[in-house]
Amino acid sequence: MQIVLEKVRADKKLLVAQNMDLTEAQGKAFWPVYDRYQDELFLLRVRSAKLMKDYADAYETITDGMARKLLDEYMTIETLRLKLGKAYLPKFSNVLPGAKVARYYQIENKINAVLYYELAGGIPLVKGDKK
């Protein structure tokens, strides 16, 4: 999973670069902020990968308690992801005009949507209660 995460990270930077249309000056200011943001986002992706592994390990014998614990972790990760994006908004706004910041956040959201879609296809639904 670590190799997959690293590949996503490298491919993502290329995709962002191709779609941001940055001037040289904007690029010099943007990329260090982007790299710090991605470092922190990467930690959340690692945590998400662990969550998926924990779910896969528990899938056949999941209990209500395990399901709640996994759901709590998912909600925590999503909350942290939102907080991180919000914390970096002023940092990106300090180095890029508003329209380019919005464009960057759109690119991030589109990439996340594709990743979530791909992951969702391989994650079976929790087995229903047979009561």
Coordinates of C-alpha atoms in Angstrom, one line a residue:
M1 CA 0.0 0.0 0.0
Q2 CA 2.9 2.4 0.7
I3 CA 4.1 2.1 -2.9
V4 CA 0.6 2.9 -4.2
L5 CA 0.4 5.9 -1.9
E6 CA 3.8 7.2 -3.1
K7 CA 2.7 6.7 -6.8
V8 CA -0.5 8.7 -6.2
R9 CA 1.6 11.4 -4.6
A10 CA 4.0 11.7 -7.6
D11 CA 1.2 11.5 -10.2
K12 CA -0.9 14.0 -8.3
K13 CA 1.9 16.6 -8.3
L14 CA 2.3 16.2 -12.1
L15 CA -1.5 16.6 -12.5
V16 CA -1.6 19.7 -10.4
A17 CA 1.3 21.2 -12.2
Q18 CA -0.3 20.6 -15.6
N19 CA -3.6 22.2 -14.5
M20 CA -2.6 25.2 -12.3
D21 CA -1.1 27.4 -15.1
L22 CA 1.3 29.0 -12.6
T23 CA 3.7 31.8 -13.5
E24 CA 7.3 31.2 -12.6
A25 CA 7.0 33.5 -9.5
Q26 CA 3.7 31.8 -8.5
G27 CA 5.3 28.4 -8.8
K28 CA 8.2 29.3 -6.6
A29 CA 5.8 30.5 -3.9
F30 CA 3.2 27.7 -4.4
W31 CA 5.2 24.5 -4.5
P32 CA 6.8 24.7 -1.0
V33 CA 3.3 25.3 0.5
Y34 CA 1.9 22.5 -1.6
D35 CA 4.6 20.1 -0.5
R36 CA 4.0 20.9 3.2
Y37 CA 0.2 20.4 2.7
Q38 CA 0.8 17.1 0.9
D39 CA 3.1 15.9 3.7
E40 CA 0.3 16.4 6.2
L41 CA -2.3 15.0 3.8
F42 CA -0.1 12.0 3.3
L43 CA -0.3 11.2 7.0
L44 CA -4.1 11.1 6.7
R45 CA -3.9 8.8 3.6
V46 CA -1.7 6.5 5.6
R47 CA -4.3 6.5 8.4
S48 CA -7.0 5.8 5.8
A49 CA -5.1 2.9 4.4
K50 CA -4.8 1.5 7.9
L51 CA -8.5 1.9 8.4
M52 CA -9.2 0.0 5.2
K53 CA -6.9 -2.8 6.3
D54 CA -8.6 -2.9 9.7
Y55 CA -12.0 -3.2 7.9
A56 CA -10.8 -5.9 5.6
D57 CA -9.4 -7.8 8.5
A58 CA -12.7 -7.5 10.4
Y59 CA -15.0 -8.0 7.5
E60 CA -16.0 -11.6 8.0
T61 CA -16.5 -11.3 11.8
I62 CA -17.4 -7.6 12.3
T63 CA -19.4 -6.8 15.4
D64 CA -21.5 -3.7 16.0
G65 CA -18.7 -2.4 18.3
M66 CA -16.0 -2.9 15.7
A67 CA -18.2 -1.2 13.1
R68 CA -18.8 1.8 15.4
K69 CA -15.0 2.0 16.1
L70 CA -14.2 1.9 12.3
L71 CA -16.9 4.5 11.6
D72 CA -15.6 6.8 14.4
E73 CA -12.1 6.5 12.9
Y74 CA -13.4 7.3 9.4
M75 CA -15.3 10.4 10.7
T76 CA -12.1 11.5 12.6
I77 CA -10.0 11.2 9.4
E78 CA -12.6 13.2 7.4
T79 CA -12.8 15.9 10.0
L80 CA -9.0 16.2 10.1
R81 CA -8.9 16.4 6.3
L82 CA -11.4 19.2 6.3
K83 CA -9.5 21.0 9.1
L84 CA -6.3 20.6 7.2
G85 CA -7.8 22.1 4.1
K86 CA -9.2 25.0 6.0
A87 CA -5.8 25.6 7.8
Y88 CA -4.0 25.8 4.5
L89 CA -6.4 28.1 2.8
P90 CA -4.8 31.3 4.1
K91 CA -1.3 29.8 3.3
F92 CA -2.3 29.2 -0.3
S93 CA -4.1 32.6 -0.4
N94 CA -0.8 34.3 0.7
V95 CA 1.0 33.0 -2.4
L96 CA -1.6 32.8 -5.1
P97 CA -4.6 35.0 -6.3
G98 CA -8.0 33.8 -5.1
A99 CA -9.0 32.3 -8.4
K100 CA -5.9 30.1 -8.5
V101 CA -6.4 29.0 -4.9
A102 CA -10.0 28.1 -5.8
R103 CA -8.7 26.2 -8.9
Y104 CA -6.2 24.3 -6.7
Y105 CA -8.9 23.3 -4.2
Q106 CA -11.1 22.1 -7.2
I107 CA -8.2 20.0 -8.5
E108 CA -7.7 18.5 -5.0
N109 CA -11.4 17.7 -4.7
K110 CA -11.6 16.1 -8.2
I111 CA -8.5 13.9 -7.4
N112 CA -10.1 12.9 -4.1
A113 CA -13.3 12.1 -5.8
V114 CA -11.6 9.8 -8.3
L115 CA -9.5 8.1 -5.5
Y116 CA -12.6 7.6 -3.4
Y117 CA -14.5 6.2 -6.4
E118 CA -11.7 3.7 -7.1
L119 CA -11.4 2.7 -3.5
A120 CA -15.2 2.3 -3.1
G121 CA -15.3 -0.2 -5.9
G122 CA -13.1 -2.6 -3.9
I123 CA -14.6 -2.2 -0.5
P124 CA -17.7 -4.4 0.1
L125 CA -20.6 -3.1 2.2
V126 CA -20.7 -4.1 5.9
K127 CA -22.8 -7.3 6.2
G128 CA -26.3 -6.5 7.4
D129 CA -27.7 -7.6 10.7
K130 CA -29.5 -10.8 10.3
K131 CA -32.1 -10.1 13.1

